[in-house]
């Protein structure tokens, strides 16, 4: 049985890329230093998956910022304000687009679907001169091949790229982004041609917009795009990945009818209704990449349940055409549980970060092939049972209190005008009062004090004195600025999520921050406490 990983975290198990990027941006290290860190990370990721037994290992999922920006660079779709004059796009232009510079602002950033990941939104118009300006996809495929790892190059699909873009400023309101399809496909063809020449046998197009509610015009664009690419793709096995949700029935029909495509990847964790579509009709002789291992959370997979799903799918598509996969890229999870030295044994048994999910995928594939690791499955079942029954997850007092809530408990006893009157009598605020959101900058000195107190290098009295001095400073500053509603600046807290979570049961905190450059949260929610 074959196994696949849709994508993998880029930051490194100890946030190596984050620190390298910050050093480069601060001018403390060179581009060569940054590229060396990136190359080492890619190498270790590919080898890790190869050693785990994964057959379909992705390449070109690494990014210094995000995969959509990488695609914009590949297509040479640089807004004129960044002064690019042609040729291969370097890090200076790349990071100017992502972060801005002294003279021009960055491009817009927005959420990558409903995740905590972000991407840089392409700005496109009818006058954009597309050109093949980054050979990253081909270079990284060759890089992996030189290490003895034959990968599946991954590209953001042409239709999803356009649908995730926005019209450039000043473009006519009637302009259709899909009208640019014919202009970008020649570049995709060039990339495909170079990948074939380099020896690639598979290629993966990510088309996540297929899970959205698309009208017939947008769905037709997928048919047109892959019909035009068909001749270029000849000789390659083509996989199209969707993820994050169920794929609508009409989109499913369009997808599974695309010319030249031999494999289809689906999120079967969030896309539960997609299972019914597959059971109802799946194209004969095509590959099903079944995303049964959740790529979006930190919980260990229920291997028994996933194996049951896979057994059912095996009867539909056949043993040789079923590939065990993640529901989406593992980009959205933390990197490796082995680095979490402060989590206790019970909690760690409930968790699986990216490195552990790679193992889960391969264990499921081996089980389907008749090589089930009984000890691994038994330990997984015990962990699942432990999590369901643990008082750390199931709090009877909270359940009882929640069950006792009445409708009136969800509304205030007094109306808003009465509350406003009471507030005004108490505070006597002007018509437009001023305040801040609460927290003031966490200075280097403040972080040092907190760090030393945590390490027991200073006493509690010394810590409290330092915190009170900081509070006095920010209060005096606000009074000097004539702020109406004062705050104390919150000098005693660390990360906001972590600080509040530490006051509650049902939370545990990791040593390593999340897997993505844009992921700022440092905690993993372990329980709602009302399960």
Short mmCIF file of C-alpha atoms in Angstrom, two decimals:
data_model
loop_
_atom_site.label_atom_id
_atom_site.label_comp_id
_atom_site.label_asym_id
_atom_site.label_seq_id
_atom_site.Cartn_x
_atom_site.Cartn_y
_atom_site.Cartn_z
CA UNK A 1 0.00 0.00 0.00
CA UNK A 2 1.21 3.52 -0.83
CA UNK A 3 1.38 6.48 1.53
CA UNK A 4 1.52 10.22 0.90
CA UNK A 5 2.09 13.47 2.79
CA UNK A 6 0.36 16.51 1.24
CA UNK A 7 2.85 18.97 2.73
CA UNK A 8 5.10 19.49 5.76
CA UNK A 9 5.94 22.36 8.20
CA UNK A 10 8.71 24.69 7.10
CA UNK A 11 9.89 26.33 10.31
CA UNK A 12 11.97 23.41 11.57
CA UNK A 13 11.57 21.38 14.78
CA UNK A 14 13.26 24.11 16.82
CA UNK A 15 12.12 27.08 14.70
CA UNK A 16 15.41 27.19 12.85
CA UNK A 17 13.96 29.00 9.82
CA UNK A 18 12.22 31.60 11.99
CA UNK A 19 15.47 32.55 13.68
CA UNK A 20 17.36 32.51 10.37
CA UNK A 21 14.77 34.78 8.76
CA UNK A 22 14.83 37.26 11.63
CA UNK A 23 18.62 37.32 11.56
CA UNK A 24 18.61 37.96 7.80
CA UNK A 25 15.97 40.68 8.04
CA UNK A 26 17.97 42.38 10.80
CA UNK A 27 21.08 42.35 8.62
CA UNK A 28 22.93 40.06 11.02
CA UNK A 29 23.41 37.24 8.48
CA UNK A 30 23.72 36.85 4.74
CA UNK A 31 21.39 35.45 2.10
CA UNK A 32 23.76 32.50 1.84
CA UNK A 33 23.38 31.82 5.56
CA UNK A 34 19.59 31.85 5.23
CA UNK A 35 19.65 29.60 2.18
CA UNK A 36 21.91 27.12 3.99
CA UNK A 37 19.45 26.82 6.88
CA UNK A 38 16.59 26.34 4.40
CA UNK A 39 18.45 23.67 2.43
CA UNK A 40 19.33 21.76 5.59
CA UNK A 41 15.69 21.81 6.69
CA UNK A 42 14.45 20.56 3.32
CA UNK A 43 17.03 17.79 3.30
CA UNK A 44 16.11 16.59 6.79
CA UNK A 45 12.38 16.64 5.99
CA UNK A 46 12.76 14.61 2.79
CA UNK A 47 15.02 12.07 4.48
CA UNK A 48 12.68 11.82 7.46
CA UNK A 49 9.73 10.92 5.22
CA UNK A 50 11.81 8.53 3.14
CA UNK A 51 13.06 6.76 6.27
CA UNK A 52 9.48 6.48 7.53
CA UNK A 53 8.51 4.67 4.32
CA UNK A 54 6.39 7.38 2.66
CA UNK A 55 6.12 6.76 -1.08
CA UNK A 56 4.72 10.10 -2.29
CA UNK A 57 7.01 12.71 -0.70
CA UNK A 58 6.26 16.33 -1.63
CA UNK A 59 8.79 18.90 -2.78
CA UNK A 60 8.30 22.62 -3.42
CA UNK A 61 6.14 22.85 -0.30
CA UNK A 62 8.93 24.76 1.44
CA UNK A 63 8.59 28.56 1.39
CA UNK A 64 10.36 31.47 2.99
CA UNK A 65 6.94 33.10 3.34
CA UNK A 66 4.05 31.26 1.70
CA UNK A 67 3.24 29.06 -1.27
CA UNK A 68 0.95 31.58 -3.00
CA UNK A 69 3.68 34.23 -2.93
CA UNK A 70 6.04 31.60 -4.35
CA UNK A 71 3.58 31.06 -7.19
CA UNK A 72 3.34 34.80 -7.81
CA UNK A 73 7.12 34.88 -8.08
CA UNK A 74 7.12 31.83 -10.37
CA UNK A 75 4.72 33.67 -12.68
CA UNK A 76 6.61 36.96 -12.51
CA UNK A 77 3.47 38.77 -11.35
CA UNK A 78 5.34 41.46 -9.42
CA UNK A 79 3.45 44.77 -8.96
CA UNK A 80 5.37 47.61 -10.66
CA UNK A 81 5.97 49.47 -7.38
CA UNK A 82 8.66 46.94 -6.39
CA UNK A 83 10.88 47.94 -9.28
CA UNK A 84 11.55 44.46 -10.66
CA UNK A 85 13.13 44.69 -14.12
CA UNK A 86 12.96 41.05 -15.16
CA UNK A 87 15.09 37.96 -14.72
CA UNK A 88 15.06 35.51 -11.82
CA UNK A 89 13.38 37.12 -8.81
CA UNK A 90 15.66 37.37 -5.79
CA UNK A 91 15.06 37.57 -2.05
CA UNK A 92 15.08 41.38 -2.03
CA UNK A 93 12.00 41.64 -4.26
CA UNK A 94 10.43 38.57 -2.67
CA UNK A 95 10.59 39.96 0.86
CA UNK A 96 9.62 43.46 -0.27
CA UNK A 97 6.39 42.01 -1.63
CA UNK A 98 5.80 40.14 1.62
CA UNK A 99 6.94 42.73 4.17
CA UNK A 100 7.30 46.02 2.33
CA UNK A 101 10.41 48.16 2.52
CA UNK A 102 11.38 51.73 3.31
CA UNK A 103 9.69 53.13 0.21
CA UNK A 104 6.75 50.82 -0.61
CA UNK A 105 4.19 48.90 1.45
CA UNK A 106 3.77 45.14 1.44
CA UNK A 107 1.07 43.40 -0.55
CA UNK A 108 -2.14 42.47 1.24
CA UNK A 109 -2.10 39.47 3.55
CA UNK A 110 -5.19 37.38 4.24
CA UNK A 111 -6.24 34.08 5.81
CA UNK A 112 -5.52 30.84 3.99
CA UNK A 113 -9.10 29.58 4.01
CA UNK A 114 -10.21 29.10 7.65
CA UNK A 115 -6.77 28.33 9.07
CA UNK A 116 -4.43 30.47 11.16
CA UNK A 117 -2.03 30.52 8.24
CA UNK A 118 -1.86 33.57 5.96
CA UNK A 119 -0.83 34.19 2.37
CA UNK A 120 0.16 37.22 0.32
CA UNK A 121 -2.69 38.07 -2.05
CA UNK A 122 -1.65 38.41 -5.72
CA UNK A 123 -2.56 41.73 -7.37
CA UNK A 124 -3.50 41.06 -10.96
CA UNK A 125 -4.87 43.03 -13.87
CA UNK A 126 -5.18 42.79 -17.66
CA UNK A 127 -1.79 44.47 -18.18
CA UNK A 128 0.32 42.08 -16.07
CA UNK A 129 3.21 40.69 -18.12
CA UNK A 130 3.65 37.16 -16.81
CA UNK A 131 7.03 35.48 -17.21
CA UNK A 132 8.79 32.41 -15.81
CA UNK A 133 10.72 34.22 -13.06
CA UNK A 134 11.46 31.53 -10.47
CA UNK A 135 12.68 27.99 -11.07
CA UNK A 136 12.23 27.01 -7.43
CA UNK A 137 9.91 24.05 -8.12
CA UNK A 138 12.38 22.46 -10.50
CA UNK A 139 15.43 23.31 -8.41
CA UNK A 140 13.98 21.76 -5.27
CA UNK A 141 12.96 18.62 -7.14
CA UNK A 142 16.55 18.29 -8.39
CA UNK A 143 17.87 19.05 -4.92
CA UNK A 144 15.87 16.16 -3.42
CA UNK A 145 16.80 13.84 -6.28
CA UNK A 146 20.49 14.53 -5.68
CA UNK A 147 19.92 13.31 -2.11
CA UNK A 148 18.42 10.09 -3.44
CA UNK A 149 14.79 11.07 -2.76
CA UNK A 150 12.36 11.04 -5.68
CA UNK A 151 9.67 13.56 -4.76
CA UNK A 152 6.32 14.77 -6.07
CA UNK A 153 6.67 18.46 -7.02
CA UNK A 154 3.71 20.50 -5.72
CA UNK A 155 2.27 23.56 -7.45
CA UNK A 156 -0.65 25.77 -6.49
CA UNK A 157 -3.11 24.99 -9.28
CA UNK A 158 -3.66 27.68 -11.91
CA UNK A 159 -7.38 28.13 -11.27
CA UNK A 160 -7.09 28.30 -7.49
CA UNK A 161 -4.23 30.79 -7.88
CA UNK A 162 -6.44 33.13 -9.88
CA UNK A 163 -9.47 32.67 -7.64
CA UNK A 164 -7.34 33.50 -4.57
CA UNK A 165 -6.05 36.70 -6.20
CA UNK A 166 -7.56 40.18 -6.27
CA UNK A 167 -7.84 42.79 -9.04
CA UNK A 168 -5.01 45.31 -8.91
CA UNK A 169 -5.83 48.85 -7.86
CA UNK A 170 -7.54 50.84 -10.61
CA UNK A 171 -8.64 47.79 -12.61
CA UNK A 172 -12.13 47.99 -14.13
CA UNK A 173 -14.77 46.50 -11.82
CA UNK A 174 -15.92 44.15 -14.57
CA UNK A 175 -12.47 42.60 -14.94
CA UNK A 176 -12.46 38.83 -14.45
CA UNK A 177 -9.36 37.26 -12.90
CA UNK A 178 -10.12 34.03 -14.76
CA UNK A 179 -9.58 35.92 -18.03
CA UNK A 180 -5.85 35.63 -17.22
CA UNK A 181 -5.92 31.83 -17.38
CA UNK A 182 -4.61 31.74 -20.94
CA UNK A 183 -1.69 33.99 -19.94
CA UNK A 184 -0.45 31.93 -16.99
CA UNK A 185 -0.87 28.43 -18.47
CA UNK A 186 2.14 28.80 -20.81
CA UNK A 187 4.33 29.30 -17.73
CA UNK A 188 2.82 26.27 -16.02
CA UNK A 189 3.64 24.33 -19.19
CA UNK A 190 7.26 25.48 -19.00
CA UNK A 191 7.52 24.35 -15.39
CA UNK A 192 5.95 20.98 -16.21
CA UNK A 193 8.32 20.53 -19.17
CA UNK A 194 11.37 21.19 -16.99
CA UNK A 195 10.11 18.84 -14.26
CA UNK A 196 9.65 16.04 -16.81
CA UNK A 197 13.13 16.66 -18.17
CA UNK A 198 14.50 16.48 -14.63
CA UNK A 199 12.93 13.03 -14.17
CA UNK A 200 9.70 13.72 -12.25
CA UNK A 201 7.09 10.98 -12.64
CA UNK A 202 4.31 12.56 -10.56
CA UNK A 203 3.15 16.14 -10.14
CA UNK A 204 0.68 17.51 -7.60
CA UNK A 205 -1.59 20.49 -8.22
CA UNK A 206 -3.27 21.94 -5.13
CA UNK A 207 -6.74 23.20 -6.08
CA UNK A 208 -8.34 23.86 -2.67
CA UNK A 209 -10.87 26.33 -4.08
CA UNK A 210 -12.81 23.33 -5.40
CA UNK A 211 -14.30 22.92 -1.91
CA UNK A 212 -15.86 26.38 -2.16
CA UNK A 213 -19.31 27.17 -3.51
CA UNK A 214 -18.30 27.95 -7.10
CA UNK A 215 -20.65 28.87 -9.91
CA UNK A 216 -20.62 27.01 -13.22
CA UNK A 217 -18.39 29.63 -14.87
CA UNK A 218 -15.64 29.08 -12.30
CA UNK A 219 -16.00 25.31 -12.43
CA UNK A 220 -15.70 25.44 -16.20
CA UNK A 221 -12.31 27.13 -15.76
CA UNK A 222 -10.93 23.91 -14.23
CA UNK A 223 -12.06 21.90 -17.24
CA UNK A 224 -10.52 24.44 -19.63
CA UNK A 225 -7.26 24.72 -17.71
CA UNK A 226 -6.49 21.01 -17.52
CA UNK A 227 -7.64 20.43 -21.09
CA UNK A 228 -5.04 22.99 -22.20
CA UNK A 229 -2.39 21.43 -19.96
CA UNK A 230 -3.15 17.85 -21.04
CA UNK A 231 -0.56 17.55 -23.80
CA UNK A 232 2.16 19.10 -21.61
CA UNK A 233 1.28 16.74 -18.77
CA UNK A 234 1.52 13.68 -21.00
CA UNK A 235 4.06 11.29 -19.51
CA UNK A 236 3.43 12.51 -15.96
CA UNK A 237 1.08 11.09 -13.35
CA UNK A 238 -1.08 14.04 -12.32
CA UNK A 239 -2.60 14.38 -8.85
CA UNK A 240 -5.05 17.12 -7.85
CA UNK A 241 -5.44 17.79 -4.14
CA UNK A 242 -8.43 19.40 -2.42
CA UNK A 243 -8.69 19.98 1.30
CA UNK A 244 -10.30 21.74 4.29
CA UNK A 245 -13.91 20.74 3.59
CA UNK A 246 -16.36 18.60 1.65
CA UNK A 247 -16.16 19.04 -2.08
CA UNK A 248 -19.61 19.91 -3.49
CA UNK A 249 -21.21 17.30 -5.73
CA UNK A 250 -20.98 19.39 -8.90
CA UNK A 251 -17.32 20.22 -8.27
CA UNK A 252 -16.66 16.53 -7.59
CA UNK A 253 -18.07 15.65 -11.02
CA UNK A 254 -15.92 18.30 -12.70
CA UNK A 255 -12.79 17.25 -10.83
CA UNK A 256 -13.09 13.52 -11.48
CA UNK A 257 -13.72 14.22 -15.19
CA UNK A 258 -10.61 16.34 -15.78
CA UNK A 259 -8.45 15.27 -18.69
CA UNK A 260 -4.99 13.94 -18.00
CA UNK A 261 -5.54 13.60 -14.24
CA UNK A 262 -4.92 10.17 -12.71
CA UNK A 263 -5.22 10.86 -8.96
CA UNK A 264 -7.55 12.80 -6.68
CA UNK A 265 -6.85 13.81 -3.08
CA UNK A 266 -9.64 14.53 -0.62
CA UNK A 267 -9.90 15.67 2.98
CA UNK A 268 -11.83 12.80 4.53
CA UNK A 269 -11.59 14.24 8.05
CA UNK A 270 -13.56 17.43 7.50
CA UNK A 271 -15.05 16.25 4.23
CA UNK A 272 -17.26 13.52 5.60
CA UNK A 273 -19.87 13.92 2.86
CA UNK A 274 -17.16 13.42 0.24
CA UNK A 275 -17.04 9.78 1.34
CA UNK A 276 -20.60 9.36 0.08
CA UNK A 277 -19.64 10.87 -3.29
CA UNK A 278 -16.72 8.46 -3.61
CA UNK A 279 -18.92 5.51 -2.68
CA UNK A 280 -21.52 6.65 -5.19
CA UNK A 281 -19.14 7.07 -8.13
CA UNK A 282 -15.37 7.06 -8.47
CA UNK A 283 -13.64 6.88 -11.87
CA UNK A 284 -12.38 3.41 -12.62
CA UNK A 285 -8.61 2.99 -12.77
CA UNK A 286 -7.86 6.28 -11.00
CA UNK A 287 -5.95 6.76 -7.74
CA UNK A 288 -7.70 7.88 -4.57
CA UNK A 289 -5.45 9.75 -2.13
CA UNK A 290 -7.47 9.30 1.04
CA UNK A 291 -6.81 12.04 3.60
CA UNK A 292 -7.70 10.17 6.78
CA UNK A 293 -4.97 11.53 9.07
CA UNK A 294 -5.93 15.01 10.27
CA UNK A 295 -3.42 17.61 9.12
CA UNK A 296 -4.97 20.47 11.07
CA UNK A 297 -4.78 19.50 14.71
CA UNK A 298 -2.40 18.06 17.27
CA UNK A 299 -4.39 14.98 18.32
CA UNK A 300 -3.21 11.45 17.71
CA UNK A 301 -5.29 9.81 15.02
CA UNK A 302 -7.89 7.19 15.88
CA UNK A 303 -6.12 4.52 13.87
CA UNK A 304 -8.86 1.91 14.23
CA UNK A 305 -11.49 4.29 12.84
CA UNK A 306 -9.22 5.37 9.99
CA UNK A 307 -8.42 1.77 9.11
CA UNK A 308 -12.14 0.98 8.96
CA UNK A 309 -12.66 3.86 6.52
CA UNK A 310 -9.72 2.73 4.39
CA UNK A 311 -10.98 -0.84 4.28
CA UNK A 312 -14.30 0.40 2.91
CA UNK A 313 -12.53 2.55 0.29
CA UNK A 314 -10.28 -0.34 -0.73
CA UNK A 315 -13.36 -2.24 -1.84
CA UNK A 316 -14.36 0.67 -4.08
CA UNK A 317 -11.12 1.74 -5.76
CA UNK A 318 -8.98 -1.39 -5.37
CA UNK A 319 -5.89 -2.10 -3.29
CA UNK A 320 -3.43 -0.86 -5.91
CA UNK A 321 -5.19 2.49 -6.39
CA UNK A 322 -5.70 3.52 -2.75
CA UNK A 323 -3.11 5.82 -1.17
CA UNK A 324 -3.16 6.64 2.56
CA UNK A 325 -2.66 10.37 3.10
CA UNK A 326 -3.07 13.39 5.34
CA UNK A 327 -6.24 15.46 5.10
CA UNK A 328 -4.18 18.51 4.11
CA UNK A 329 -0.65 19.79 4.51
CA UNK A 330 0.88 19.22 7.93
CA UNK A 331 1.93 22.86 7.74
CA UNK A 332 -0.88 23.62 10.19
CA UNK A 333 0.48 21.47 13.02
CA UNK A 334 3.47 21.75 15.33
CA UNK A 335 6.58 19.96 14.08
CA UNK A 336 7.77 17.23 16.45
CA UNK A 337 6.44 16.02 19.79
CA UNK A 338 9.91 14.81 20.81
CA UNK A 339 10.89 18.40 21.62
CA UNK A 340 8.04 18.86 24.10
CA UNK A 341 9.93 17.93 27.25
CA UNK A 342 7.54 19.63 29.69
CA UNK A 343 4.38 17.75 28.74
CA UNK A 344 3.65 14.75 30.93
CA UNK A 345 3.44 11.21 29.61
CA UNK A 346 -0.36 11.01 29.57
CA UNK A 347 -0.85 14.18 27.55
CA UNK A 348 1.94 13.26 25.14
CA UNK A 349 0.23 9.93 24.46
CA UNK A 350 -2.81 11.86 23.19
CA UNK A 351 -0.83 14.00 20.77
CA UNK A 352 0.70 13.69 17.31
CA UNK A 353 2.60 16.54 15.68
CA UNK A 354 3.78 16.50 12.06
CA UNK A 355 6.60 13.99 12.61
CA UNK A 356 4.24 11.62 14.41
CA UNK A 357 1.52 12.01 11.77
CA UNK A 358 4.01 10.88 9.13
CA UNK A 359 4.43 7.66 11.13
CA UNK A 360 0.65 7.29 11.51
CA UNK A 361 0.16 7.52 7.75
CA UNK A 362 2.71 4.83 7.11
CA UNK A 363 1.39 2.58 9.88
CA UNK A 364 -2.07 2.71 8.29
CA UNK A 365 -0.61 1.89 4.88
CA UNK A 366 1.29 -1.08 6.32
CA UNK A 367 -1.85 -2.31 8.10
CA UNK A 368 -3.77 -2.24 4.82
CA UNK A 369 -0.98 -4.25 3.24
CA UNK A 370 -1.34 -6.94 5.90
CA UNK A 371 1.64 -5.79 7.99
CA UNK A 372 -0.24 -4.30 10.92
CA UNK A 373 1.91 -3.28 13.88
CA UNK A 374 -0.31 -4.63 16.65
CA UNK A 375 1.69 -2.99 19.44
CA UNK A 376 1.43 0.43 17.79
CA UNK A 377 -2.33 0.07 17.22
CA UNK A 378 -2.87 -1.21 20.77
CA UNK A 379 -1.00 1.76 22.27
CA UNK A 380 -3.02 4.12 20.08
CA UNK A 381 -6.31 2.58 21.20
CA UNK A 382 -5.25 2.88 24.85
CA UNK A 383 -4.37 6.56 24.36
CA UNK A 384 -7.75 7.22 22.70
CA UNK A 385 -9.55 5.57 25.62
CA UNK A 386 -7.42 7.47 28.13
CA UNK A 387 -8.27 10.81 26.58
CA UNK A 388 -12.00 10.06 26.50
CA UNK A 389 -12.12 9.09 30.19
CA UNK A 390 -9.53 11.40 31.73
CA UNK A 391 -10.80 13.93 34.31
CA UNK A 392 -8.44 16.39 32.63
CA UNK A 393 -10.85 16.30 29.70
CA UNK A 394 -14.19 15.37 31.23
CA UNK A 395 -15.08 17.69 34.11
CA UNK A 396 -18.36 16.63 35.70
CA UNK A 397 -18.81 19.92 37.53
CA UNK A 398 -18.56 21.89 34.30
CA UNK A 399 -20.92 19.50 32.53
CA UNK A 400 -23.46 19.87 35.35
CA UNK A 401 -23.22 23.64 35.32
CA UNK A 402 -23.57 23.81 31.55
CA UNK A 403 -26.62 21.53 31.64
CA UNK A 404 -28.27 23.77 34.25
CA UNK A 405 -28.06 26.92 32.10
CA UNK A 406 -31.39 28.54 31.23
CA UNK A 407 -32.23 30.78 28.31
CA UNK A 408 -32.28 33.81 30.59
CA UNK A 409 -28.66 33.13 31.57
CA UNK A 410 -27.59 34.18 28.08
CA UNK A 411 -29.00 37.70 28.29
CA UNK A 412 -28.45 40.69 30.60
CA UNK A 413 -30.99 41.66 33.22
CA UNK A 414 -30.77 45.34 32.25
CA UNK A 415 -30.81 46.90 28.78
CA UNK A 416 -27.81 48.60 27.25
CA UNK A 417 -29.04 52.17 27.80
CA UNK A 418 -29.35 51.57 31.55
CA UNK A 419 -25.86 50.10 31.66
CA UNK A 420 -24.46 53.05 29.71
CA UNK A 421 -26.08 55.50 32.11
CA UNK A 422 -24.61 53.68 35.11
CA UNK A 423 -21.20 53.60 33.46
CA UNK A 424 -21.27 57.31 32.72
CA UNK A 425 -22.28 58.21 36.29
CA UNK A 426 -19.39 56.14 37.59
CA UNK A 427 -16.69 57.17 35.11
CA UNK A 428 -17.85 60.58 33.82
CA UNK A 429 -16.20 60.03 30.45
CA UNK A 430 -16.12 62.55 27.58
CA UNK A 431 -18.11 61.91 24.40
CA UNK A 432 -15.08 60.33 22.71
CA UNK A 433 -13.02 58.73 25.48
CA UNK A 434 -9.50 57.49 24.83
CA UNK A 435 -7.89 54.28 26.04
CA UNK A 436 -5.61 51.47 24.81
CA UNK A 437 -6.32 47.81 24.19
CA UNK A 438 -4.59 46.84 27.43
CA UNK A 439 -1.02 45.66 26.95
CA UNK A 440 2.07 47.83 26.60
CA UNK A 441 5.30 46.67 24.88
CA UNK A 442 7.07 43.74 26.51
CA UNK A 443 10.53 45.29 26.79
CA UNK A 444 13.80 43.37 26.82
CA UNK A 445 14.25 44.30 30.49
CA UNK A 446 10.75 43.13 31.39
CA UNK A 447 11.27 39.81 29.64
CA UNK A 448 14.57 39.41 31.49
CA UNK A 449 12.89 39.92 34.87
CA UNK A 450 10.17 37.41 34.09
CA UNK A 451 12.69 34.90 32.77
CA UNK A 452 14.90 35.21 35.85
CA UNK A 453 11.94 34.88 38.21
CA UNK A 454 10.78 31.75 36.39
CA UNK A 455 14.33 30.34 36.69
CA UNK A 456 14.34 31.27 40.42
CA UNK A 457 17.30 33.60 39.93
CA UNK A 458 15.47 36.46 41.65
CA UNK A 459 13.06 36.39 44.59
CA UNK A 460 9.30 36.94 44.43
CA UNK A 461 9.73 40.29 46.22
CA UNK A 462 12.24 41.43 43.58
CA UNK A 463 9.90 40.29 40.81
CA UNK A 464 6.86 42.06 42.30
CA UNK A 465 8.88 45.24 42.82
CA UNK A 466 10.00 45.24 39.17
CA UNK A 467 6.45 44.65 37.93
CA UNK A 468 5.05 47.47 40.10
CA UNK A 469 7.72 49.85 38.82
CA UNK A 470 6.73 48.99 35.23
CA UNK A 471 3.03 49.57 36.04
CA UNK A 472 3.85 52.97 37.56
CA UNK A 473 5.74 53.94 34.39
CA UNK A 474 2.88 53.14 32.01
CA UNK A 475 0.24 54.75 34.25
CA UNK A 476 2.31 57.94 34.50
CA UNK A 477 2.75 57.92 30.72
CA UNK A 478 -1.01 57.63 30.16
CA UNK A 479 -1.71 60.44 32.64
CA UNK A 480 0.87 62.61 30.88
CA UNK A 481 -0.87 61.91 27.55
CA UNK A 482 -4.28 62.66 29.14
CA UNK A 483 -5.72 59.22 28.41
CA UNK A 484 -9.24 58.89 29.84
CA UNK A 485 -9.39 55.18 30.70
CA UNK A 486 -6.10 53.91 32.08
CA UNK A 487 -4.70 50.38 31.86
CA UNK A 488 -1.89 48.86 33.88
CA UNK A 489 -0.01 47.60 30.82
CA UNK A 490 -0.09 43.89 31.70
CA UNK A 491 3.66 43.59 32.42
CA UNK A 492 3.15 40.39 34.41
CA UNK A 493 1.90 38.33 31.51
CA UNK A 494 3.73 36.39 28.79
CA UNK A 495 1.93 35.53 25.54
CA UNK A 496 -1.74 36.46 25.88
CA UNK A 497 -3.12 33.01 25.07
CA UNK A 498 -0.62 31.27 27.30
CA UNK A 499 -1.21 33.65 30.21
CA UNK A 500 -4.97 33.18 30.25
CA UNK A 501 -4.69 29.45 29.61
CA UNK A 502 -2.38 29.02 32.58
CA UNK A 503 -5.15 30.28 34.82
CA UNK A 504 -7.54 27.57 33.61
CA UNK A 505 -7.74 23.82 33.75
CA UNK A 506 -7.96 21.93 30.47
CA UNK A 507 -4.95 23.61 28.86
CA UNK A 508 -1.37 22.51 28.39
CA UNK A 509 1.45 24.48 26.81
CA UNK A 510 4.19 23.47 24.43
CA UNK A 511 7.82 24.52 24.54
CA UNK A 512 8.03 25.01 20.78
CA UNK A 513 5.73 27.49 19.06
CA UNK A 514 3.54 26.43 16.11
CA UNK A 515 4.90 25.26 12.79
CA UNK A 516 4.28 28.31 10.62
CA UNK A 517 5.96 31.73 10.44
CA UNK A 518 2.54 33.33 10.74
CA UNK A 519 1.45 31.18 13.68
CA UNK A 520 1.85 33.21 16.84
CA UNK A 521 -0.16 31.11 19.29
CA UNK A 522 1.94 29.11 21.73
CA UNK A 523 -0.69 26.88 23.23
CA UNK A 524 -2.54 23.73 22.35
CA UNK A 525 -6.11 23.59 23.59
CA UNK A 526 -6.44 20.18 25.15
CA UNK A 527 -10.06 20.27 26.21
CA UNK A 528 -13.29 22.17 26.17
CA UNK A 529 -14.00 20.54 29.54
CA UNK A 530 -17.60 19.90 28.51
CA UNK A 531 -17.05 16.84 26.34
#
